[in-house]
Tab-separated table of C-alpha atoms in Angstrom:
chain	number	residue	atom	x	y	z
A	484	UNK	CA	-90.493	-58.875	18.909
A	485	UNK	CA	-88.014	-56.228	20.585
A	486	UNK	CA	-84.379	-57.104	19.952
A	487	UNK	CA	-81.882	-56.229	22.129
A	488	UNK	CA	-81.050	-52.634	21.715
A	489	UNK	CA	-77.132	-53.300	23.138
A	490	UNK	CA	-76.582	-55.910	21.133
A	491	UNK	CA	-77.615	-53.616	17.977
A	492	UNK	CA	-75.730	-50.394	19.450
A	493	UNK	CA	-72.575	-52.252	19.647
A	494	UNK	CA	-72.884	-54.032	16.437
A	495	UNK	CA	-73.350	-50.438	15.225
A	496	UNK	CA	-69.918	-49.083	16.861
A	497	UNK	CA	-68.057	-52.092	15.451
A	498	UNK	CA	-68.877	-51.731	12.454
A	499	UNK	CA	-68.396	-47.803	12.315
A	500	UNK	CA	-64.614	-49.063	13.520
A	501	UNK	CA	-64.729	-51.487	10.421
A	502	UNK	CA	-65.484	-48.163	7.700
A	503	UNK	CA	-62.959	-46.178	9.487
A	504	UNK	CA	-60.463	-48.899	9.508
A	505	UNK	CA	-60.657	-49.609	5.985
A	506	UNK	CA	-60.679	-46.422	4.805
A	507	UNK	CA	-57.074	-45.758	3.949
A	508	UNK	CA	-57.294	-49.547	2.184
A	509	UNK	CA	-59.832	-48.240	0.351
A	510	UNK	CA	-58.287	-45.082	-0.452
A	511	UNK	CA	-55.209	-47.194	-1.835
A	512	UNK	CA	-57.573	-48.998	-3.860
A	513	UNK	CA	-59.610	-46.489	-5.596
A	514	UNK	CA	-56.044	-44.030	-6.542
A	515	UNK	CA	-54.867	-47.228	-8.244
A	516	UNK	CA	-57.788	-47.307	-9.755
A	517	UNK	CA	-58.520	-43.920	-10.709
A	518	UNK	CA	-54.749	-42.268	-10.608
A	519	UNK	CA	-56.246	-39.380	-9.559
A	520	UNK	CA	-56.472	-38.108	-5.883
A	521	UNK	CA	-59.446	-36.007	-5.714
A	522	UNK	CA	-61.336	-38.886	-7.412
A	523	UNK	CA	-60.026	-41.683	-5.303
A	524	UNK	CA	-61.342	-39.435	-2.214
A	525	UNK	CA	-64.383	-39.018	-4.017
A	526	UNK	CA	-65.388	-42.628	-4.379
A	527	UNK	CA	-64.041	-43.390	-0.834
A	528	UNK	CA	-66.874	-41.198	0.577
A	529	UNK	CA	-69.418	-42.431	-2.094
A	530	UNK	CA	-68.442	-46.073	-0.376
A	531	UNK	CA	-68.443	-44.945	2.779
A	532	UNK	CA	-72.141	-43.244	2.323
A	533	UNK	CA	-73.137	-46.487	0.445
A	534	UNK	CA	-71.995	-48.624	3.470
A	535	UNK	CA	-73.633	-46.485	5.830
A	536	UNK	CA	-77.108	-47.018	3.854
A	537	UNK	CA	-76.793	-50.785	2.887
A	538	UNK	CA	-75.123	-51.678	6.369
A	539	UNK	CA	-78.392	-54.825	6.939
A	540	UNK	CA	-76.563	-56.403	3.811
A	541	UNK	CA	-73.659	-57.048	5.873
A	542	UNK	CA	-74.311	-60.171	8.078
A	543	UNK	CA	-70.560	-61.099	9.266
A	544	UNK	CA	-68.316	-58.648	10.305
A	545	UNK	CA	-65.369	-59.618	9.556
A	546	UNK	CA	-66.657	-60.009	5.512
A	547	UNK	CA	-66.390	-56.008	5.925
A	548	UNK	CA	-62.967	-55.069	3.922
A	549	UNK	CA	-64.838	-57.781	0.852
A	550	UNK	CA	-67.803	-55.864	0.978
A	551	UNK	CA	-66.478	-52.298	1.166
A	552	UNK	CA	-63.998	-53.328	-2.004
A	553	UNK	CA	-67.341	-54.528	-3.617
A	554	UNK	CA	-69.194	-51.566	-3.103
A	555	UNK	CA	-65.840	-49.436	-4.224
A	556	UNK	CA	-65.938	-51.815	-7.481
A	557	UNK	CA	-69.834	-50.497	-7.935
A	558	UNK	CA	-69.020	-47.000	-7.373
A	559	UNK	CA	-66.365	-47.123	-9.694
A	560	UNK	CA	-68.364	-48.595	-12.286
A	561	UNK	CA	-70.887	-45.851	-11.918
A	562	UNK	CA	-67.935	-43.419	-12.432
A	563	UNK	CA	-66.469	-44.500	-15.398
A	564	UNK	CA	-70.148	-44.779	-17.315
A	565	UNK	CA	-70.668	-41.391	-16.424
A	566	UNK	CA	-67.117	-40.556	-18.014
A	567	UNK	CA	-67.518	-42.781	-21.351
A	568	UNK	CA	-70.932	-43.785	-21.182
A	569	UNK	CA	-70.284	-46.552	-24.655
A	570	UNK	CA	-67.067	-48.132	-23.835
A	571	UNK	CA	-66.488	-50.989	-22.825
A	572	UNK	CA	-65.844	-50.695	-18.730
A	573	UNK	CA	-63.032	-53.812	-18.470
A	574	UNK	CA	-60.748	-52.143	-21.062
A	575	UNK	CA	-60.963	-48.687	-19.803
A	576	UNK	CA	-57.078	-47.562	-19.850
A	577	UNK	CA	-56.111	-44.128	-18.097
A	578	UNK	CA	-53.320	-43.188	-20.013
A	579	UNK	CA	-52.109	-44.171	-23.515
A	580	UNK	CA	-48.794	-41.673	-23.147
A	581	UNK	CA	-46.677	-44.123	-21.364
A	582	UNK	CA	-43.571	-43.362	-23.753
A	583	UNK	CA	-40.230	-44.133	-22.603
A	584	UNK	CA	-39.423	-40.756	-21.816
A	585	UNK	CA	-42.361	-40.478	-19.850
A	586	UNK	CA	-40.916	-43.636	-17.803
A	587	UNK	CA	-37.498	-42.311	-17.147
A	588	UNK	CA	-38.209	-38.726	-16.336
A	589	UNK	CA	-40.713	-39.960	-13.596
A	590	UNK	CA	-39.190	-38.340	-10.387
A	591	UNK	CA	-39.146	-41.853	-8.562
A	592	UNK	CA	-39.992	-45.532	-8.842
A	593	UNK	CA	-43.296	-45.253	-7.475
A	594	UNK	CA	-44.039	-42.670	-9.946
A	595	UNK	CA	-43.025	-45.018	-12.468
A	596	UNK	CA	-44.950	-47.525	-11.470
A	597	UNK	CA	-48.307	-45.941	-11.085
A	598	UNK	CA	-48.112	-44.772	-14.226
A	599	UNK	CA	-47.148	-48.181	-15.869
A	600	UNK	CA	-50.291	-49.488	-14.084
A	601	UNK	CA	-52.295	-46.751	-15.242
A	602	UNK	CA	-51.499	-48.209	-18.524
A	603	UNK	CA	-53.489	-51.208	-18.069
A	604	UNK	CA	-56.997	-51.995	-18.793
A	605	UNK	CA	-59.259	-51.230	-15.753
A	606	UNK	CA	-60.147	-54.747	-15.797
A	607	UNK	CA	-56.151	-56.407	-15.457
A	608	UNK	CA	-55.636	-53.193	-13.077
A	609	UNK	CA	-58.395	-53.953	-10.487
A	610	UNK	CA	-57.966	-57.519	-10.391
A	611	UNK	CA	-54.030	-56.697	-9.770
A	612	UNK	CA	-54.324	-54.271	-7.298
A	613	UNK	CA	-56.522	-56.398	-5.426
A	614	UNK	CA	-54.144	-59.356	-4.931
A	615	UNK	CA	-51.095	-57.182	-4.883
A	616	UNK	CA	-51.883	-54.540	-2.322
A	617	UNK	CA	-54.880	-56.161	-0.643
A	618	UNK	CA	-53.666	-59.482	-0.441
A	619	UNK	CA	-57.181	-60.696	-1.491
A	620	UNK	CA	-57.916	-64.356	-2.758
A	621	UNK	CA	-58.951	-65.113	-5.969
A	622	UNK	CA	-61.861	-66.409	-4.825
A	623	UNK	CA	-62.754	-62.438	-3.003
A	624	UNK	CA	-61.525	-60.984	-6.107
A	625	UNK	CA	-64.294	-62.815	-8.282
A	626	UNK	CA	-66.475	-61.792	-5.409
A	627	UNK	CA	-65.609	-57.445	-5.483
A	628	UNK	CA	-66.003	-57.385	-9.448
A	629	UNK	CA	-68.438	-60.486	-9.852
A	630	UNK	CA	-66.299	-62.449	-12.469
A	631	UNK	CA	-65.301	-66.202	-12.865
A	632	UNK	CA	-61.831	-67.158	-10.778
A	633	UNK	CA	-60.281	-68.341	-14.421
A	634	UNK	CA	-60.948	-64.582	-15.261
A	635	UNK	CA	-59.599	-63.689	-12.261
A	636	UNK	CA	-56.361	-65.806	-13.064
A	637	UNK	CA	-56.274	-64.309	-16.996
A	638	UNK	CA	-56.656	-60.953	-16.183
A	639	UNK	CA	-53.683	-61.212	-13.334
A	640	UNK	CA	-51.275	-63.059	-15.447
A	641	UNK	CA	-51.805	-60.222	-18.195
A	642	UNK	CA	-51.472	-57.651	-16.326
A	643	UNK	CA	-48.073	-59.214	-14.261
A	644	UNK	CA	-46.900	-59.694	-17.905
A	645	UNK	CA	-47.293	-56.439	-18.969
A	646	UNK	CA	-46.301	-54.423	-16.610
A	647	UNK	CA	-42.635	-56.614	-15.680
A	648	UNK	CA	-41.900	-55.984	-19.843
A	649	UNK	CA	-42.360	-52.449	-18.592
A	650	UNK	CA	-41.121	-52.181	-15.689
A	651	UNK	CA	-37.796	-54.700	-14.951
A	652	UNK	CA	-35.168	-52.366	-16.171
A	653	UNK	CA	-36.391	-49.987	-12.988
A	654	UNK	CA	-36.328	-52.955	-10.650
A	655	UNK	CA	-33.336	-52.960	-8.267
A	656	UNK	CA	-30.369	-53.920	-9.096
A	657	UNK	CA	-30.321	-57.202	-6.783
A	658	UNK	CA	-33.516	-58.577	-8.492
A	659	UNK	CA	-31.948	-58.136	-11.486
A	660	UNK	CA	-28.910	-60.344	-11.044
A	661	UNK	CA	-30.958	-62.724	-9.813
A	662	UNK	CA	-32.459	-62.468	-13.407
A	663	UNK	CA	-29.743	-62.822	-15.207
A	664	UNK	CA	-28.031	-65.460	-13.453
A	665	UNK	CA	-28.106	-68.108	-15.730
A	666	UNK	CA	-25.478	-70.801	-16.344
B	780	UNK	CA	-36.469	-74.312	-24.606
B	781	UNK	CA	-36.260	-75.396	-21.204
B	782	UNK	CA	-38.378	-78.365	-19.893
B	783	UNK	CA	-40.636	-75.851	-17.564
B	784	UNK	CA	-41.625	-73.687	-20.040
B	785	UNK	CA	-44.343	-75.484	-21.508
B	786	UNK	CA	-45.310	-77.263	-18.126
B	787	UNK	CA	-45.982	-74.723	-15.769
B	788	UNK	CA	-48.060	-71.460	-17.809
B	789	UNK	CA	-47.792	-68.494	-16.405
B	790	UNK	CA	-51.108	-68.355	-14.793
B	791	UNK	CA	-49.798	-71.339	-12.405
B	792	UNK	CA	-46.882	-69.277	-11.301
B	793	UNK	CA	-48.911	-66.405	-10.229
B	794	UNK	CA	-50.794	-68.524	-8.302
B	795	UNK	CA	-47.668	-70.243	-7.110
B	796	UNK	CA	-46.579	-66.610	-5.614
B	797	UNK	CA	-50.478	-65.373	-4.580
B	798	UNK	CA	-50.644	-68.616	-2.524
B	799	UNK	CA	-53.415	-70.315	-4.300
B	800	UNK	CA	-52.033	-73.251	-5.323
B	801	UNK	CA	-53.119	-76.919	-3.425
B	802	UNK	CA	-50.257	-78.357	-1.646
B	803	UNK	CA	-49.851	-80.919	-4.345
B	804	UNK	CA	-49.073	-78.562	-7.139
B	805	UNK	CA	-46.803	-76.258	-5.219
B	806	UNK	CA	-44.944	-79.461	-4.440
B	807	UNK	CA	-45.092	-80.691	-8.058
B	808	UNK	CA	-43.678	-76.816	-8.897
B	809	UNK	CA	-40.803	-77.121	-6.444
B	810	UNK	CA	-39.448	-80.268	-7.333
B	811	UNK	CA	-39.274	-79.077	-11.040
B	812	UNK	CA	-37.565	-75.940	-10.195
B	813	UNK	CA	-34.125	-77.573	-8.625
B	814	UNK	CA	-33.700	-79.269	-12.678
B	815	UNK	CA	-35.365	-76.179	-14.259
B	816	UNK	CA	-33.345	-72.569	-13.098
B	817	UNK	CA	-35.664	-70.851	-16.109
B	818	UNK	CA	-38.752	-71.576	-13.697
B	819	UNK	CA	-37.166	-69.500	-10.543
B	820	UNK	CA	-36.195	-67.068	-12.947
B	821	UNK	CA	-39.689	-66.722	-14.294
B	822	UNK	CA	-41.320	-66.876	-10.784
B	823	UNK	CA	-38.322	-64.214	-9.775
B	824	UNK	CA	-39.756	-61.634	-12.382
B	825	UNK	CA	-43.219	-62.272	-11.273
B	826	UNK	CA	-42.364	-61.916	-7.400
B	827	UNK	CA	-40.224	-58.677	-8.628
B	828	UNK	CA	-43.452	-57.282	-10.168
B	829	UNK	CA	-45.973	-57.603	-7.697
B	830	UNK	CA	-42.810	-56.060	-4.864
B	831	UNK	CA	-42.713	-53.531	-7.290
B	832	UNK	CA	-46.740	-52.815	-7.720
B	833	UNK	CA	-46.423	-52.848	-3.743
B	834	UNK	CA	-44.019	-50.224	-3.837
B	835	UNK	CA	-45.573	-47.795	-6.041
B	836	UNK	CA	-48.652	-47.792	-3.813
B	837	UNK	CA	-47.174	-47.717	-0.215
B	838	UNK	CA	-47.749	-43.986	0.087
B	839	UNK	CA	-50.029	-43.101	-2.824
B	840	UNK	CA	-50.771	-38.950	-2.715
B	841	UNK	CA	-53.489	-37.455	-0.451
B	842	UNK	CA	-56.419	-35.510	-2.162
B	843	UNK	CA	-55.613	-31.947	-2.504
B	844	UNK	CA	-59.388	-31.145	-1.433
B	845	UNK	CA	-61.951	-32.869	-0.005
B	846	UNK	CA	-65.260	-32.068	-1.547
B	847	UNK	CA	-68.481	-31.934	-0.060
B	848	UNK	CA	-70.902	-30.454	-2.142
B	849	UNK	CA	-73.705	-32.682	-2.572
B	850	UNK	CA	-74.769	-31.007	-6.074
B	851	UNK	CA	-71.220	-32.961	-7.239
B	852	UNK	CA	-72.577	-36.345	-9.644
B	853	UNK	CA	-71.789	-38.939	-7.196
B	854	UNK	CA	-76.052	-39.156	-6.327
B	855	UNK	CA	-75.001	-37.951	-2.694
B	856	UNK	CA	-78.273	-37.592	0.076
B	857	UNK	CA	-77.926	-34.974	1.619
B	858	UNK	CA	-78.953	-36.797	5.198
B	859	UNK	CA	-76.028	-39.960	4.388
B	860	UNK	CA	-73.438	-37.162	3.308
B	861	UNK	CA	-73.644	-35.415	7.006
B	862	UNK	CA	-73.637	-38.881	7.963
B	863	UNK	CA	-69.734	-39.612	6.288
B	864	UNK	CA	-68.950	-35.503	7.820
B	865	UNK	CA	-70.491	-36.379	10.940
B	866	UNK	CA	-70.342	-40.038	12.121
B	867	UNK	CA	-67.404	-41.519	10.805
B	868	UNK	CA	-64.919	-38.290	11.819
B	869	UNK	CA	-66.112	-38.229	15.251
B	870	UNK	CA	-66.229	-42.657	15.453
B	871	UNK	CA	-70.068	-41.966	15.890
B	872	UNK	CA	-72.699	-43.013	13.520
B	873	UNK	CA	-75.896	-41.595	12.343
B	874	UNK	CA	-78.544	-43.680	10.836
B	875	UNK	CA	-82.257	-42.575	9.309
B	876	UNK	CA	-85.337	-44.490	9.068
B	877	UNK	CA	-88.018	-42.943	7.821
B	878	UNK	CA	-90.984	-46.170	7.185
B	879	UNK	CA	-92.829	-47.894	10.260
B	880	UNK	CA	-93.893	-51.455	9.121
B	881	UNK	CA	-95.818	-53.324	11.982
B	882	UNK	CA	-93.674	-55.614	13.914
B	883	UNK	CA	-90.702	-53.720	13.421
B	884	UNK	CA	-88.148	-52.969	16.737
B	885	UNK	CA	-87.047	-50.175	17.903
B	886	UNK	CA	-84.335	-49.665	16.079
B	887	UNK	CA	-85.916	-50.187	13.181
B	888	UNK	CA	-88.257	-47.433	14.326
B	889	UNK	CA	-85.938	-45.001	14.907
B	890	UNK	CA	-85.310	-42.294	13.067
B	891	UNK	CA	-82.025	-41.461	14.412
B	892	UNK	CA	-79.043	-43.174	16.543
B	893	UNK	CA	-76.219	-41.883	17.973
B	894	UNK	CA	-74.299	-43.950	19.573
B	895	UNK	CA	-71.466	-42.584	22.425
B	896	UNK	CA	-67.863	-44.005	22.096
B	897	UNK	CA	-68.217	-43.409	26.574
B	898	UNK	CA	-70.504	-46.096	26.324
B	899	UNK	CA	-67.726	-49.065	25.239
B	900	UNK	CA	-65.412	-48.676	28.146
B	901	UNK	CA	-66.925	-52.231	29.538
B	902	UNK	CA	-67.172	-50.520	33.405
B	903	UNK	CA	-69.332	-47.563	32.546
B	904	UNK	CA	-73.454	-47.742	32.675
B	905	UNK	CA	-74.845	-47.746	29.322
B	906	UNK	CA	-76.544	-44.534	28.635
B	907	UNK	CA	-79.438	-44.067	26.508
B	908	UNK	CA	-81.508	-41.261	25.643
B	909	UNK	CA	-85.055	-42.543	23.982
B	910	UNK	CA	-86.055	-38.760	22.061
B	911	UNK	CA	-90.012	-39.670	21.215
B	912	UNK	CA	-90.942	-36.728	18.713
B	913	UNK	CA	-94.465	-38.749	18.092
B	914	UNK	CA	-98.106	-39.723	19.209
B	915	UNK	CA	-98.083	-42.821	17.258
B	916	UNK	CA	-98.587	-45.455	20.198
B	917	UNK	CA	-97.336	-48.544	18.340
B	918	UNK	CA	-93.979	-46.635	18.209
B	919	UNK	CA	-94.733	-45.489	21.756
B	920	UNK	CA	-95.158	-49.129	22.807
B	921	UNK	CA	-92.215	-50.152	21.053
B	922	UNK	CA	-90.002	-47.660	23.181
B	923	UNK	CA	-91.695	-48.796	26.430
B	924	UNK	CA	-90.808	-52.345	25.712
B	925	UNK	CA	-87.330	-52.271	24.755
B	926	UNK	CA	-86.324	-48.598	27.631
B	927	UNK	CA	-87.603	-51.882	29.976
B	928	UNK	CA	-86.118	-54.979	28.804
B	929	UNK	CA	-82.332	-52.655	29.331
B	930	UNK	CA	-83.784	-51.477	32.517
B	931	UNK	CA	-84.704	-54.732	33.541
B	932	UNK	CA	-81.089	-55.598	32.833
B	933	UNK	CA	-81.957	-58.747	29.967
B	934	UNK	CA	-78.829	-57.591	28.070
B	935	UNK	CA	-75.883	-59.816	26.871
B	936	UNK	CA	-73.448	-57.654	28.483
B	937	UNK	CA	-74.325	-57.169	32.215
B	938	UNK	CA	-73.621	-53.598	32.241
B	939	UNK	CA	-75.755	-51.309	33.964
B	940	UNK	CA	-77.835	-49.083	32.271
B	941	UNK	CA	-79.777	-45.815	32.502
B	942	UNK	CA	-82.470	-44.608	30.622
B	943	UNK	CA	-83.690	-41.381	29.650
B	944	UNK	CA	-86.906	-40.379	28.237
B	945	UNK	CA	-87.055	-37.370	26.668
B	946	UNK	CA	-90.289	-35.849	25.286
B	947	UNK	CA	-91.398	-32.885	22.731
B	948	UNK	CA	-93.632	-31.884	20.290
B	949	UNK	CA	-96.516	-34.951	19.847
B	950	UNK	CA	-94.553	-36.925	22.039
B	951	UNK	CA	-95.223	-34.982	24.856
B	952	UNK	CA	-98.354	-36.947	25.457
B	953	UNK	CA	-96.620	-39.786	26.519
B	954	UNK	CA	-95.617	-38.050	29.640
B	955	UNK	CA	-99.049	-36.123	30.186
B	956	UNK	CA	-100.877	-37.297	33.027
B	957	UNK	CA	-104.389	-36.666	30.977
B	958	UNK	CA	-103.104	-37.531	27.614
B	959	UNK	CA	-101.165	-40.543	27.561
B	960	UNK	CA	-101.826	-43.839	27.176
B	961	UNK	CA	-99.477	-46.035	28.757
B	962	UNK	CA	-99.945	-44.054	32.122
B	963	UNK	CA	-100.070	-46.540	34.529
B	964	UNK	CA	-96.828	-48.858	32.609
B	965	UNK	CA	-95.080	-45.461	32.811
B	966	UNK	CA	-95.737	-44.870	36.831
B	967	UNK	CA	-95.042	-48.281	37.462
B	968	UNK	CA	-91.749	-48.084	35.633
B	969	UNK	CA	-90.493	-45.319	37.342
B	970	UNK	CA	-91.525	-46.506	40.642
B	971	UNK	CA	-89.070	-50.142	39.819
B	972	UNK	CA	-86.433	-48.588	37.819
B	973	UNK	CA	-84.198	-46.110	39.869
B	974	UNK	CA	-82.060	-45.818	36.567
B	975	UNK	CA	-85.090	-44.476	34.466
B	976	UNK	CA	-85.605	-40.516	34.277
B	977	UNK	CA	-89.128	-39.018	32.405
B	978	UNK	CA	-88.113	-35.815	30.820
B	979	UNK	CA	-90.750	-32.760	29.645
B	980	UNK	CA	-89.570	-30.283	27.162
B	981	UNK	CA	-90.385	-26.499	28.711
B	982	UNK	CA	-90.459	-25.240	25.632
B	983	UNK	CA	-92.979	-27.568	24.205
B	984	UNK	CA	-94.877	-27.717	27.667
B	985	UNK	CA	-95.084	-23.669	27.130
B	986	UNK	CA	-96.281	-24.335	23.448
B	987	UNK	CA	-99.209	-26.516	24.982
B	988	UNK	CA	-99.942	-24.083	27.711
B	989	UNK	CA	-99.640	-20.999	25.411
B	990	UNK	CA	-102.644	-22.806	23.158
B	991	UNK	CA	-104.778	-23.464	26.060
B	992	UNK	CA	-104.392	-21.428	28.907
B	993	UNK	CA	-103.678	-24.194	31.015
B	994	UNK	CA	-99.841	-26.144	32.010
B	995	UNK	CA	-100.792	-29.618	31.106
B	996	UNK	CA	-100.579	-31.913	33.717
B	997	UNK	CA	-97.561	-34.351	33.763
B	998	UNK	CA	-96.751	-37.657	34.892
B	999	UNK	CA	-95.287	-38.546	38.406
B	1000	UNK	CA	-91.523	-37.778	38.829
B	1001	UNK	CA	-91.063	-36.014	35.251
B	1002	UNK	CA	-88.955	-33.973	35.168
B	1003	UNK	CA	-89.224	-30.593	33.230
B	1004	UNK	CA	-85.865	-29.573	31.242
B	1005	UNK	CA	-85.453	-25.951	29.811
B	1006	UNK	CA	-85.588	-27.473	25.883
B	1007	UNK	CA	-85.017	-30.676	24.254
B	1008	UNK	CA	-82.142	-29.847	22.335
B	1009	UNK	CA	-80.108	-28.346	25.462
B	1010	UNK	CA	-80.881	-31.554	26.989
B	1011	UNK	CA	-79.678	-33.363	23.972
B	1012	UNK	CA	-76.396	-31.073	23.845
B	1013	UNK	CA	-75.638	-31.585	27.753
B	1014	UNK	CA	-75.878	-35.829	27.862
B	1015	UNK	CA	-74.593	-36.243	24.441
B	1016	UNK	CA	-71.594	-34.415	26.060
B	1017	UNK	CA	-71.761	-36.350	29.143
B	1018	UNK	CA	-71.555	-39.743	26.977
B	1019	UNK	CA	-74.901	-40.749	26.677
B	1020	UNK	CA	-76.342	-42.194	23.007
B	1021	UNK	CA	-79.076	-41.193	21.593
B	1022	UNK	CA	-82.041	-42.627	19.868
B	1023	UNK	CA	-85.129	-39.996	18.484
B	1024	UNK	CA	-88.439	-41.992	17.754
């Protein structure tokens, strides 16, 4: 049966307007992921090409950011067991030379930061970076790396953990009267 | 050790601050934090964390290159990476098919869409130009069916549309008077739709003519463009979309 050809070429421009929307999201997502830019640019176009060919797998658009992160995830994946093809993907750190002179000569917070979160395992960074610069749920976060919500919740409270024994002595100054006000 | 600490674990706080607690618990959390100040501390660090993950990523650094060999290990095709160059930097979009199953519409069909940002400004005619490359008369049928339903204006959207033909190589048939078969459909199309054009390749009509001796005969009302692909150039400019079969 012929289906309406409009209907399909607008669905198509919307949801060329949902890739190019997303893409600096994505880009966010895959450098926290990766730490490096070339890489993170990389796996943006290997989503983008992978979105482009699995587009029918899509059936709402507004699902679209979920799906793209999903297909990131994937492409990621790929990445990594083409780096270290016997480790264990989940605990894949980036950088085990977080001293603290590496902390303190970082030119600014952000640098600081990103390389504190480079320090955790792929699996506690994803998760993270998901919630905290995506504002996904935990229930889209078990979706993009297809693990329980508890595991979700774990990996999340590690990482937050972690990275505030690394990082509050760079917070400012306000939010750390605030923790210290105790009486 | 303050009453909180063993009652609320740490993974309730972060869902306290990620919003995923039921009302009932974040109401149960509140109530303990104006006797417990160790809990808003705790929850303090944790908001103080994620600000500060926030921060670090607000403007992370743009790639010094952009690469776009497809011999690079990412398993690019080479038709989806001009796809990424070519659709999404222009707000276009490319799409190949390459398998015919029976039933199938014409998009499915297609071997390549185009589709013209012109066409969303919700005054402007829709513009479509149908490219048939091919002989095979299911797919030939299939483009009859759907160039009339939009002619005949059963569309969601109640814009006006044209419709453009265009024929080459095997395809050319479809528009020869002593070759084609869907003749008749085709002349009785033209002669309803005002907003449908037939359009012959030259160069392929010279092709034919150059093989045997004789300028094949064409259609009523076709029209007879220089080439294809100056046609294709000219109304892709002009803001139609295009669809090759």
């Amino acid at each position: 049966m012929p289906i309406n050809i409009l209907k399909r070429l607008c669905a198509n421009n919307e949801f060329h307007r949902q890739l190019e929307s997303n893409r600096e999201r994505l880009y966010r997502l895959a450098y926290s992921w990766c730490a490096d830019p070339d890489t993170a640019d990389d796996l943006v176009q290997e989503t983008m090409a992978k979105a482009l060919r699995h587009r029918g797998q899509l059936r709402e658009l507004g699902a679209a950011p979920t799906w793209l992160f999903r297909i990131l995830h994937h492409c990621w994946c790929d990445h990594l067991r083409r780096l270290r093809p016997t480790t264990d993907l989940e605990s894949v750190v980036l950088s085990h030379e977080l001293t603290p002179e590496r902390l303190h000569d970082a030119a600014s917070l952000a640098d600081r930061v990103r390389a504190a979160v480079a320090e955790l395992p792929a699996g506690q960074r994803q998760a993270l970076t998901l919630v905290d610069l995506e504002g996904c749920t935990y229930a889209e976060v078990a979706t993009v790396l297809d693990i329980p919500i508890g595991t979700v919740m774990s990996r999340i409270c590690r990482a937050r953990r972690a990275l505030s024994d690394i990082l509050m002595e760079f917070a400012p100054a306000d939010a750390q009267r605030g923790l210290r006000r105790v009486k | 050790m303050s009453p909180g600490a063993n009652k609320f674990s740490d993974e309730f706080l972060n869902a306290y601050i990620d919003n995923e607690l039921a009302d009932e618990d974040r109401q149960r959390l509140i109530v303990a934090m104006r006797d417990d100040e160790s809990l808003g501390q705790r929850l303090c660090r944790l908001r103080t964390t994620r600000d500060l993950v926030q921060l670090g990523y607000h403007t992370p650094p743009a790639a010094r290159t952009r690469r776009h060999e497809p011999a690079r290990s990412w398993g690019w095709h080479r038709g989806v990476a001009a796809l990424v160059l070519l659709g999404l930097g222009l707000g276009t979009g490319w799409f190949s098919h390459s398998n015919l199953r029976h039933g199938q519409s014409l998009m499915d069909i297609a071997r390549t869409v185009e589709v013209s940002q012109a066409d969303q400004a919700s005054r402007q005619p829709v513009r479509i130009m149908l490219h048939v490359t091919t002989d095979d008369r299911f797919k030939l049928a299939t483009v009859l069916d759907e160039a009339e339903q939009l002619l005949a204006g059963r569309n969601e959207h109640a814009r006006p549309v044209e419709v453009a033909i265009l024929a080459n190589g095997d395809g050319l048939d479809l528009l020869r008077a002593d070759q084609s078969p869907f003749a008749a459909r085709i002349e009785a199309m033209k002669a309803r739709y005002e907003n449908l054009s037939l359009l012959a390749c030259g160069k392929a009509l010279q092709r034919v003519k150059s093989r045997g001796g004789v300028s094949p005969p064409l259609l009523p009302r076709t029209e007879v463009v220089p080439s294809a692909l100056g046609e294709i150039i000219n109304r892709r400019q002009d803001g139609w979309s295009y669809i090759m079969i």
